[in-house]
Coordinates of C-alpha atoms and ligand atoms in Angstrom, one line a residue:
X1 CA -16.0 28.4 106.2
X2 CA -17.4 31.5 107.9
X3 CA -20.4 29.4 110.1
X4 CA -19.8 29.8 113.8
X5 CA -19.6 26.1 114.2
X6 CA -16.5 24.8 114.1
X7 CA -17.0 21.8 111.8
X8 CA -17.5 22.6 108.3
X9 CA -18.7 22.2 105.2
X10 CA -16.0 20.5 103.0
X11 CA -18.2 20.2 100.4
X12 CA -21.8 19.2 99.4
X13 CA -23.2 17.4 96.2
X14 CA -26.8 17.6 94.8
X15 CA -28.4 14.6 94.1
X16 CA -32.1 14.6 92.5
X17 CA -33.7 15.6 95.6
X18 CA -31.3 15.0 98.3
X19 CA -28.1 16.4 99.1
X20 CA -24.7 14.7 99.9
X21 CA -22.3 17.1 102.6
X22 CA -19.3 16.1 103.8
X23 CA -18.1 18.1 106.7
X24 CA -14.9 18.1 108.3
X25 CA -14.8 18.8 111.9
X26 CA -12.2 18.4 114.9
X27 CA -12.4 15.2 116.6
X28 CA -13.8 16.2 119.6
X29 CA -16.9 16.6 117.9
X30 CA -19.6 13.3 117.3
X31 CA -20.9 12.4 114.6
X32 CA -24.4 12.5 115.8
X33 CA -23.3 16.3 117.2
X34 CA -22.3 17.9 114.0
X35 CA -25.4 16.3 112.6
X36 CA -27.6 18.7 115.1
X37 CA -25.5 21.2 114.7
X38 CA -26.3 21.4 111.0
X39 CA -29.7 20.3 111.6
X40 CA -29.7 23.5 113.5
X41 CA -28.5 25.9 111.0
X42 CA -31.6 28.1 110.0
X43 CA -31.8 27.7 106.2
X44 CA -31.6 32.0 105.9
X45 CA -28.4 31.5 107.7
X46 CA -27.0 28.7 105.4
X47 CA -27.8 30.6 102.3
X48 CA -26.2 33.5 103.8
X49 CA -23.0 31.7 105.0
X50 CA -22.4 29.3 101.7
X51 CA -22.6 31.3 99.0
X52 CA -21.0 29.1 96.6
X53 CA -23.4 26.3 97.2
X54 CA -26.3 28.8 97.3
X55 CA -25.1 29.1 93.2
X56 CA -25.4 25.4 93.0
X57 CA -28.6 24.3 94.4
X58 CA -30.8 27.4 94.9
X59 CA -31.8 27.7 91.2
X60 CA -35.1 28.5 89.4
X61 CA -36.6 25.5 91.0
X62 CA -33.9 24.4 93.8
X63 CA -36.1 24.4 97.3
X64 CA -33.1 22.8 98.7
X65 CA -32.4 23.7 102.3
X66 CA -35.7 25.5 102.3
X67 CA -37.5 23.9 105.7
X68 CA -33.9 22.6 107.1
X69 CA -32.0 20.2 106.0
X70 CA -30.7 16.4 107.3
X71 CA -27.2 14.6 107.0
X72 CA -28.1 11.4 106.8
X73 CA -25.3 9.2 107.7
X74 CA -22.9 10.2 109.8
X75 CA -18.9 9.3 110.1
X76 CA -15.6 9.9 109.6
X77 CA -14.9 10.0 106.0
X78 CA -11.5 9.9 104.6
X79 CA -10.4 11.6 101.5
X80 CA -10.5 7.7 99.9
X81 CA -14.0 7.1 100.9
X82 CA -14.7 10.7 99.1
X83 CA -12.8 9.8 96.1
X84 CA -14.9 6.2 96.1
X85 CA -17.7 8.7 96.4
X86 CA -16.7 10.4 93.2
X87 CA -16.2 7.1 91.4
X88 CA -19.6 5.1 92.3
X89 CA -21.3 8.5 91.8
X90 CA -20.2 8.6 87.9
X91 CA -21.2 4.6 87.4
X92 CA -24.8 5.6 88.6
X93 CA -24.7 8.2 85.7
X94 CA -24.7 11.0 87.9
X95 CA -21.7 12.9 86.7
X96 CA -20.1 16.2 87.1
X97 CA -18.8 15.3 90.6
X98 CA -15.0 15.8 91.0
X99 CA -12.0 15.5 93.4
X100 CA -10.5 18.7 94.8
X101 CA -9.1 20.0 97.7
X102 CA -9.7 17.2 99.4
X103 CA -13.2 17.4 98.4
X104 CA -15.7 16.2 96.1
X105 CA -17.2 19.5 94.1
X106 CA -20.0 19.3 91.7
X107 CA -20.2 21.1 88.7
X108 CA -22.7 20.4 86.0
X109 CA -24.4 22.9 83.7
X110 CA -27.9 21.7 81.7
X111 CA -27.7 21.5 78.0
X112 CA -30.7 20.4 75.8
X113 CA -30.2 18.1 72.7
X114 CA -32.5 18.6 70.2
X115 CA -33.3 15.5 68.0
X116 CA -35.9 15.0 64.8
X117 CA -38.4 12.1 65.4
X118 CA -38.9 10.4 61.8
X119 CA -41.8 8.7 62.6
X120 CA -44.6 6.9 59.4
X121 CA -47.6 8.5 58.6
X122 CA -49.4 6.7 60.9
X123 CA -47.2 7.2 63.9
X124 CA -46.8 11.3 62.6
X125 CA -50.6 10.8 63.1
X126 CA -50.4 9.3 66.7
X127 CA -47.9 11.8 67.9
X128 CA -50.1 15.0 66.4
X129 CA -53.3 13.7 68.5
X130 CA -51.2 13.0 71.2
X131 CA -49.8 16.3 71.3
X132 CA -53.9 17.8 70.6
X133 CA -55.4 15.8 73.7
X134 CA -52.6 16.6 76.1
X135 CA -53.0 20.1 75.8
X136 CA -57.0 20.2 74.9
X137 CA -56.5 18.0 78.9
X138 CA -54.4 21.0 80.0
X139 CA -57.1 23.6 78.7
X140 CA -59.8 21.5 80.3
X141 CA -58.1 21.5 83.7
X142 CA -57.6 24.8 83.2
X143 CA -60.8 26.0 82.8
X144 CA -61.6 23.7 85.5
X145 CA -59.2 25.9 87.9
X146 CA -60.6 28.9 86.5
X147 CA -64.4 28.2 87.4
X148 CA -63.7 27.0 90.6
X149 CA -60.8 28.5 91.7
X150 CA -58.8 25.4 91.9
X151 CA -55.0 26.1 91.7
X152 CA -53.1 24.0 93.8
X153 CA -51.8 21.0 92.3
X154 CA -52.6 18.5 95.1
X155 CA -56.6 19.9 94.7
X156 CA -56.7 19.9 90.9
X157 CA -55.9 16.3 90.6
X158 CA -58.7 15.2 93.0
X159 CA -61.2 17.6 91.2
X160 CA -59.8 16.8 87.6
X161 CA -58.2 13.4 87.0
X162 CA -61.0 11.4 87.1
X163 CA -62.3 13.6 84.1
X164 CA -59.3 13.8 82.1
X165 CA -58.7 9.8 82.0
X166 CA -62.1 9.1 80.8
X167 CA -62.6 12.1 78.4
X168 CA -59.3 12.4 76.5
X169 CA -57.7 9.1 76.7
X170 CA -54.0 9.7 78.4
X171 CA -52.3 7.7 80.2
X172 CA -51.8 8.3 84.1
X173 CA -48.4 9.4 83.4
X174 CA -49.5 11.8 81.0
X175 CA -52.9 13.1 83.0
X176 CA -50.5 14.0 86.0
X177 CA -48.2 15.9 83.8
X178 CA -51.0 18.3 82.1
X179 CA -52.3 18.8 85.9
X180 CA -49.3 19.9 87.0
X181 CA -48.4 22.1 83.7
X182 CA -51.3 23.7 84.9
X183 CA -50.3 24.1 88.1
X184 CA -47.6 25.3 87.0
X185 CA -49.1 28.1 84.7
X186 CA -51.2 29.0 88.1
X187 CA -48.2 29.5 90.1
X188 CA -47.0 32.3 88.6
X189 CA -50.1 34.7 88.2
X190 CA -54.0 33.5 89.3
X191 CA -55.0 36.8 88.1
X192 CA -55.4 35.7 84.6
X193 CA -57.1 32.6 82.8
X194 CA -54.3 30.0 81.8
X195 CA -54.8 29.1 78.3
X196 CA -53.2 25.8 76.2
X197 CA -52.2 26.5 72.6
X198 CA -53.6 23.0 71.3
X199 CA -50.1 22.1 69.7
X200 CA -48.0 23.3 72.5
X201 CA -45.1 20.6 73.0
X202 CA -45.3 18.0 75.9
X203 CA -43.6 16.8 78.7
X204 CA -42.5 13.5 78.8
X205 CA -40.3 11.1 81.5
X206 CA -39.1 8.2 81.6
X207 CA -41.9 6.1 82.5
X208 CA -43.6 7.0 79.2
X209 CA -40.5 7.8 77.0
X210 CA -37.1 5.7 77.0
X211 CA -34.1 6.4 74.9
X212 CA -32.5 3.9 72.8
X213 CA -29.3 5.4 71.6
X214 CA -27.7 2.2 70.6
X215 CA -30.4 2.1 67.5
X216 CA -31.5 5.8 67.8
X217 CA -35.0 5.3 68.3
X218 CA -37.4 6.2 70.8
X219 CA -40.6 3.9 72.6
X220 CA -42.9 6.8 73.3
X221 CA -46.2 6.8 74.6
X222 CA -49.4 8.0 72.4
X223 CA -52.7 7.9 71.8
X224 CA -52.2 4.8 70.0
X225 CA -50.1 2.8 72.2
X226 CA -46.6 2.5 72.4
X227 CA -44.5 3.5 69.2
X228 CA -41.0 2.8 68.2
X229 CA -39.4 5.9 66.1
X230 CA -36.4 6.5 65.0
X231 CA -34.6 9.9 65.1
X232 CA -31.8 11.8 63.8
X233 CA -29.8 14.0 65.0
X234 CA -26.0 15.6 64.5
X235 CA -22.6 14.2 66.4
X236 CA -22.8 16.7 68.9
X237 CA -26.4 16.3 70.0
X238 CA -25.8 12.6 70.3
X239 CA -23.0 13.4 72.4
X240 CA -25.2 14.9 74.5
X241 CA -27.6 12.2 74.8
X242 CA -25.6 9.6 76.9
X243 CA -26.0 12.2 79.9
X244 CA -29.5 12.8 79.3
X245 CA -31.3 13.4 82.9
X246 CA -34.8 13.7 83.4
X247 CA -37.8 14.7 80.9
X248 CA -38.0 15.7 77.2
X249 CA -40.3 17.8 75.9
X250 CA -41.8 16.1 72.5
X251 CA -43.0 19.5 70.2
X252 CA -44.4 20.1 66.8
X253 CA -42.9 22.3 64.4
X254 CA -43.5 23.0 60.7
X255 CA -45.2 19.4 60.7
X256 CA -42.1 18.0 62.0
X257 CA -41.9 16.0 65.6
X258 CA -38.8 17.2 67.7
X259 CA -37.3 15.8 70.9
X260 CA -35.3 18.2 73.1
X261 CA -33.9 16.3 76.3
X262 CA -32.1 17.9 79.3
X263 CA -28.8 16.6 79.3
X264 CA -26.5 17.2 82.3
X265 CA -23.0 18.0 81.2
X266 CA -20.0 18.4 83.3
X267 CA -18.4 21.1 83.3
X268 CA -14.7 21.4 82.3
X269 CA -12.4 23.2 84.6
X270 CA -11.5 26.7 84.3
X271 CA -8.4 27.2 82.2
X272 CA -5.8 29.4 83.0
X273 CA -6.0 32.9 80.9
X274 CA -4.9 36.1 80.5
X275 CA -6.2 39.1 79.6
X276 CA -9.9 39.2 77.9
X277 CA -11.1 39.5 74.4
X278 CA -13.1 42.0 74.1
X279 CA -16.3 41.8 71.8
X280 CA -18.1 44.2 70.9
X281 CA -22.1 42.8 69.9
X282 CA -24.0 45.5 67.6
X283 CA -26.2 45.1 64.2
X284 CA -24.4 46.1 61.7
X285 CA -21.4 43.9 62.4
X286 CA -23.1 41.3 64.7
X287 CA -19.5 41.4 66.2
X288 CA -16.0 43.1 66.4
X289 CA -13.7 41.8 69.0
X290 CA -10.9 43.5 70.3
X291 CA -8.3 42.2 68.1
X292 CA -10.1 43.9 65.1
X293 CA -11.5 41.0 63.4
X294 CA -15.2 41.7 62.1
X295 CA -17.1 38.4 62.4
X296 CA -19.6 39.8 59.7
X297 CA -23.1 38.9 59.6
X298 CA -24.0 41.6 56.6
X299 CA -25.2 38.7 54.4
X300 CA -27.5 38.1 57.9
X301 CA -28.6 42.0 57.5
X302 CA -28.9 41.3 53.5
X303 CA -31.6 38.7 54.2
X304 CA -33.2 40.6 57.1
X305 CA -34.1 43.7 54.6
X306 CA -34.8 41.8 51.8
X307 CA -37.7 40.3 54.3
X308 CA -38.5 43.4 55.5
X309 CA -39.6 44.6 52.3
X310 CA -41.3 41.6 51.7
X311 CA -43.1 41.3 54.9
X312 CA -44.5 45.0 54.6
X313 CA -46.1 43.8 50.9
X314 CA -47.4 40.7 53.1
X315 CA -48.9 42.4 56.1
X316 CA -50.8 45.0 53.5
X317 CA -52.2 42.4 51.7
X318 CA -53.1 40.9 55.3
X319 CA -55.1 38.0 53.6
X320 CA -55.2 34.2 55.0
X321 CA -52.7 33.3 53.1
X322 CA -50.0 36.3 53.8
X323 CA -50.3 35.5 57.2
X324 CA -49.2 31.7 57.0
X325 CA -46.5 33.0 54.4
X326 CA -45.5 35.6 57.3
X327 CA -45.1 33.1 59.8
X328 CA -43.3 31.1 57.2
X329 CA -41.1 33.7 56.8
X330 CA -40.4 34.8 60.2
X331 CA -39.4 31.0 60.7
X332 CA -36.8 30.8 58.3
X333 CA -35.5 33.8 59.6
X334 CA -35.1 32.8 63.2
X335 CA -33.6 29.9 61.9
X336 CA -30.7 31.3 59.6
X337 CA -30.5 33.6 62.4
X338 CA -29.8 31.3 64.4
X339 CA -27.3 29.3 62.2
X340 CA -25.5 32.5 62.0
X341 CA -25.1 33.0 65.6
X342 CA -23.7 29.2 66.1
X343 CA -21.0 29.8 64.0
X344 CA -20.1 33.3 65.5
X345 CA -20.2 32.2 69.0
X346 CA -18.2 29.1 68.2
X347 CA -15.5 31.1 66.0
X348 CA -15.1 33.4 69.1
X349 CA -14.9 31.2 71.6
X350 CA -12.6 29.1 69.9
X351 CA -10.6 32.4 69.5
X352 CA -10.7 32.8 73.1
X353 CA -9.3 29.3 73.8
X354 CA -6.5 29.2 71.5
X355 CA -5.0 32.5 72.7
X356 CA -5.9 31.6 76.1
X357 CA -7.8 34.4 76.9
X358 CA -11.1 35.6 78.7
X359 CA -14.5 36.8 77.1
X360 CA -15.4 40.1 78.2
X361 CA -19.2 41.3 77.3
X362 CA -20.8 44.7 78.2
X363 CA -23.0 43.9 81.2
X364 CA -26.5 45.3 79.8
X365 CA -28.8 44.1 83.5
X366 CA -30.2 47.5 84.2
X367 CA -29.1 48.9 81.1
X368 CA -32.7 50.8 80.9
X369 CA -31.7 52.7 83.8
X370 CA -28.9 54.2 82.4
X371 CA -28.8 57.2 80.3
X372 CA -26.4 56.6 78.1
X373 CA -26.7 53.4 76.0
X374 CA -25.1 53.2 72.7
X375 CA -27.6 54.1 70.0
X376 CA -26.8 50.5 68.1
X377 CA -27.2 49.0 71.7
X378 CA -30.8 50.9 71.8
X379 CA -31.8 49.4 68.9
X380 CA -30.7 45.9 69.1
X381 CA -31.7 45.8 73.5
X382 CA -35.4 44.4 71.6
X383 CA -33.8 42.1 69.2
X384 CA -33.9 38.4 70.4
X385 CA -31.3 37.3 67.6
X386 CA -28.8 39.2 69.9
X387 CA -29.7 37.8 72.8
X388 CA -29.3 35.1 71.1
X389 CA -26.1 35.3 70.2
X390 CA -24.8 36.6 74.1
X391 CA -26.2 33.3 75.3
X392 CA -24.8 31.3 73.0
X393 CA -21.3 33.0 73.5
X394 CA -21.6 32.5 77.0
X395 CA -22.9 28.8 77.3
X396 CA -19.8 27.9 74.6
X397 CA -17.7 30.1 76.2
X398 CA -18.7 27.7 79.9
X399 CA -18.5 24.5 78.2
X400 CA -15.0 25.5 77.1
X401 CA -13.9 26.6 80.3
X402 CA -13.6 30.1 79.3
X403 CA -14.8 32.7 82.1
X404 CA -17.1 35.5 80.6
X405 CA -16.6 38.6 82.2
X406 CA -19.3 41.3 81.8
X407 CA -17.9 44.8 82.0
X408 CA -19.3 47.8 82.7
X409 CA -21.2 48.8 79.3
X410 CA -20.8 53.1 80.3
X411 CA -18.9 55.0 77.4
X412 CA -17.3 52.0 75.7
X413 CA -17.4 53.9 72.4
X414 CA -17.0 57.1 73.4
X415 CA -13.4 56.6 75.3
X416 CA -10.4 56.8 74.0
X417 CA -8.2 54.1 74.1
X418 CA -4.9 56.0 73.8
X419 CA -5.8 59.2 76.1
X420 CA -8.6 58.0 77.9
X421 CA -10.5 61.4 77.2
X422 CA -14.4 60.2 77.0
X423 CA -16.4 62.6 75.0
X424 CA -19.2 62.2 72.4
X425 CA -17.8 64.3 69.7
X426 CA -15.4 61.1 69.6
X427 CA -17.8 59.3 67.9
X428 CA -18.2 61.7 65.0
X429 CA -20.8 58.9 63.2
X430 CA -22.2 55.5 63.9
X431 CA -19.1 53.7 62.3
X432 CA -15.9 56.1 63.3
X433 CA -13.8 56.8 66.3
X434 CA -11.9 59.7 66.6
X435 CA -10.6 61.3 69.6
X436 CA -11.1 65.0 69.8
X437 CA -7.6 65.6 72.1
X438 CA -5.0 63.2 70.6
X439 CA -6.8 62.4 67.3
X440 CA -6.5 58.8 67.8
X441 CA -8.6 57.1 65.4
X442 CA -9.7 53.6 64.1
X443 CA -13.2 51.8 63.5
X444 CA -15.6 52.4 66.1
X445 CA -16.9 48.5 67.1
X446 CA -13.6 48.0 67.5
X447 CA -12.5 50.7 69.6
X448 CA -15.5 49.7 71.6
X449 CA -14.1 46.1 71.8
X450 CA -10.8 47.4 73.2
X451 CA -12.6 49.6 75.4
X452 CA -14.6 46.4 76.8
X453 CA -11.5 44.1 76.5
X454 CA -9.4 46.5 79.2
X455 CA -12.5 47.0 81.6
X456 CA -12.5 43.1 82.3
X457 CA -11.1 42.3 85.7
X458 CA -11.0 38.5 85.5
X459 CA -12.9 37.0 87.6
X460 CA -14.9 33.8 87.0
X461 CA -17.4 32.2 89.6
X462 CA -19.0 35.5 90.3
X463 CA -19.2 36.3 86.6
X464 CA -21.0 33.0 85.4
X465 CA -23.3 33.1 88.1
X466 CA -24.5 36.5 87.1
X467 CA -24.7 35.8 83.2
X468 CA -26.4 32.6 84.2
X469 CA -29.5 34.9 86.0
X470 CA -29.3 37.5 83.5
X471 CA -30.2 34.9 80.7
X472 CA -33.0 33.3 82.7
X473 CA -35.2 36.7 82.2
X474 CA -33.6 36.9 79.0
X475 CA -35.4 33.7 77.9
X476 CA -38.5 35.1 79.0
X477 CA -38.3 38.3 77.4
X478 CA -37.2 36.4 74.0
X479 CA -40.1 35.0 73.7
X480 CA -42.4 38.1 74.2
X481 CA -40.1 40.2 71.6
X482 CA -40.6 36.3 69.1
X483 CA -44.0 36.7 69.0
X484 CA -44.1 40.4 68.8
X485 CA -42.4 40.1 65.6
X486 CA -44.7 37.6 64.0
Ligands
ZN501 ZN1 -7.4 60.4 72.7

């Protein structure tokens, strides 16, 4: 590696709130010398110099490396005391770790499984106060913060916990989780007054929530004391269970109690393709790929102006009851939506795999600042169900193994794929291509597909990475356009 010491990093492994290096040096260095030399590294520098660790560690919440790091034992280590590495790591459930190179790499991506708590009346009852008193707490400290400009974690607990044990009735576990919400919530902007929707979900850990997936039930802590509750959930979700890592957010929606757990799945090594598929994302055919074939959402479109309609009578009526039938409504939407874009990403993906080839997307970060964006791109940039569906392409696409390569999104349907000549007029309306030189001439999501499908250079880490960023703000600005629509 590029550092100007000459022992390097062979590799490096996160662990909750550690990290694991092994560093391969000449001999004529000591143990205890490579440990200052690393010691020494300024934590700019080591960002700078590893980038492909800087993808693993530095993420949203990452501070790894941030005031220096340590190497805590120090030794020769062999390639079999790496490999015994690899092997105790996956018995202590940390998994993702794997030999190459001489190396143990880590490679995990975060998944959430979602599953349906089926609790009695009673318990339903216990979970829905729960839920209430943890987030009238986080209001309280909130307020708290507000009036006495209070923001730091550390200072809100000694200011609020006191108060929040005796007046809502949470356990410690659960006190210090709405303070730090809170916290949280503070981080990000003091300008403006946090406030707590009262049946916002809740986080939960291990100390006040355990797993039993041998008789899929949960012991959770509420209001009422401990509960047993059983859950369902699908094949896949339960799947994903026996890696779950960490805390699970207990929600409420539609009267219903839902689990979603962070589970911490390996990911599968990269296999070999070639060439791309290009897809082509728009609203009238949710998407073309490259090869022609229409994955057609028009029932999805059906549905959508059927609402439409309905939801214009609803909002001019603007009554009590036209607004819960609205948010009903938009509900059941998302959710077909949603449904739709499962089976879409899968069947594309699965496409992908069989003929062993890339997934090439246009690349739409800083698509604002171009002039000219596609007209059906214009009107779908706002939609979330097409965000949607690019992030569900691309996570399946990852756990597949499947690079997604995000092309440059310029002209895609207004070049021709035969001559090359890029002009406007070769789009003579919203569903035809035909080139004004050569007269070449097909169906224009497809010729944009192509178009996409030739523009990807393969080229994996760099393009996972960036996808990976682009759908953090993406989650963020789903949510704003979700509650616009409501
Ligand atoms: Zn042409």
């Amino acid at each position: 590696m590029a550092v100007e010491v000459t022992p390097a990093l062979a590799c490096g492994a996160s662990v909750t709130d550690h990290v694991h290096l092994f560093v391969s040096a000449p001999p004529k260095f000591s143990p205890a010398e490579i440990v200052r030399l690393f010691k020494g590294i300024p934590s700019r520098r080591l960002k700078k110099e590893f980038e492909s660790l800087r993808r693993q560690y530095w993420g949203k919440n990452a501070t790894l490396w941030a005031e220096g790091y340590d190497v805590g034992t120090a030794g020769h280590v062999s390639a079999e005391t790496i490999k015994r590495y690899i092997e105790e790591s996956q018995k202590k459930s940390f998994q993702g770790l794997r030999y190459q190179n001489n190396c143990a790499t880590f490679s995990s991506m975060k998944l959430i499984a979602q599953v349906k708590l089926l609790p009695t009346p009673e318990q339903a009852n216990a979970l829905r106060q729960t839920i209430e008193q943890a987030n009238a707490a986080c209001q309280f400290v909130s307020d708290t913060a507000w009036e006495t400009k209070t923001f730091r974690q550390y200072d809100l607990h000694h200011r609020c916990y006191q108060a929040v044990r005796e007046q809502f009735g949470l356990s410690a576990q659960v006190t210090v989780r709405a303070i730090a919400k809170v916290a949280d919530a503070y981080k990000l902007d003091r300008k403006r007054k946090r406030a707590f929707k009262p049946t916002g979900s809740i986080a939960y850990d291990d100390r006040i929530l355990s797993w039993r997936l041998h008789d899929n039930t949960v012991s959770i802590w509420t209001i009422a004391g401990r509960q047993r509750i059983p859950f369902a959930c699908g094949e896949r979700q339960f799947e994903l269970l026996q890696t779950r890592q960490g805390e699970s957010d207990l929600g409420l929606c539609n009267g219903m109690f839902f689990l979603s757990a962070t589970c911490e799945v390996e990911e599968p090594e990269p296999i070999d393709i070639e060439g791309a598929l290009g897809v082509d994302l728009g609203v009238t055919n949710i998407a073309v790929d490259s090869d022609g074939q229409v994955h057609s959402a028009s029932h999805i479109n059906n549905v959508r102006h059927r609402h439409r309609r309905l939801r214009r009578k609803l909002q001019a009526k603007g009554t009590r009851s036209a607004k819960r039938k609205l948010k009903r409504l938009s509900g059941k939407e998302r959710r077909f939506a949603k449904d739709t874009n499962h089976r879409i990403s899968k069947k594309l993906v699965a496409k992908a795999k069989d003929t062993n080839r890339a997934i090439a997307l246009e690349d739409l970060q800083g698509i604002r600042s171009r002039v000219t964006v596609r007209r059906s791109q214009r009107a779908t940039l706002h939609s979330w169900a097409f965000y949607q569906l690019r992030s569900f392409v691309t996570y399946k696409a990852k756990q597949a193994g499947i690079p997604v390569v995000l092309v440059d999104p310029r002209n895609t349907s207004r070049t021709c794929p035969a001559c090359g000549h890029i002009d406007k007029a070769n789009r003579p309306n919203q569903s035809t291509f035909s080139c004004v030189v050569c007269g070449f001439a097909g169906f224009a999501d497809h010729i944009a597909a192509v178009n996409i499908s030739r523009r990807a250079v393969v080229n994996p880490p760099i393009v996972a990475h960036h996808e990976a960023k682009a759908n953090q703000s993406l989650e963020l600005r789903q949510s704003a356009v979700t509650s616009h629509l409501l």
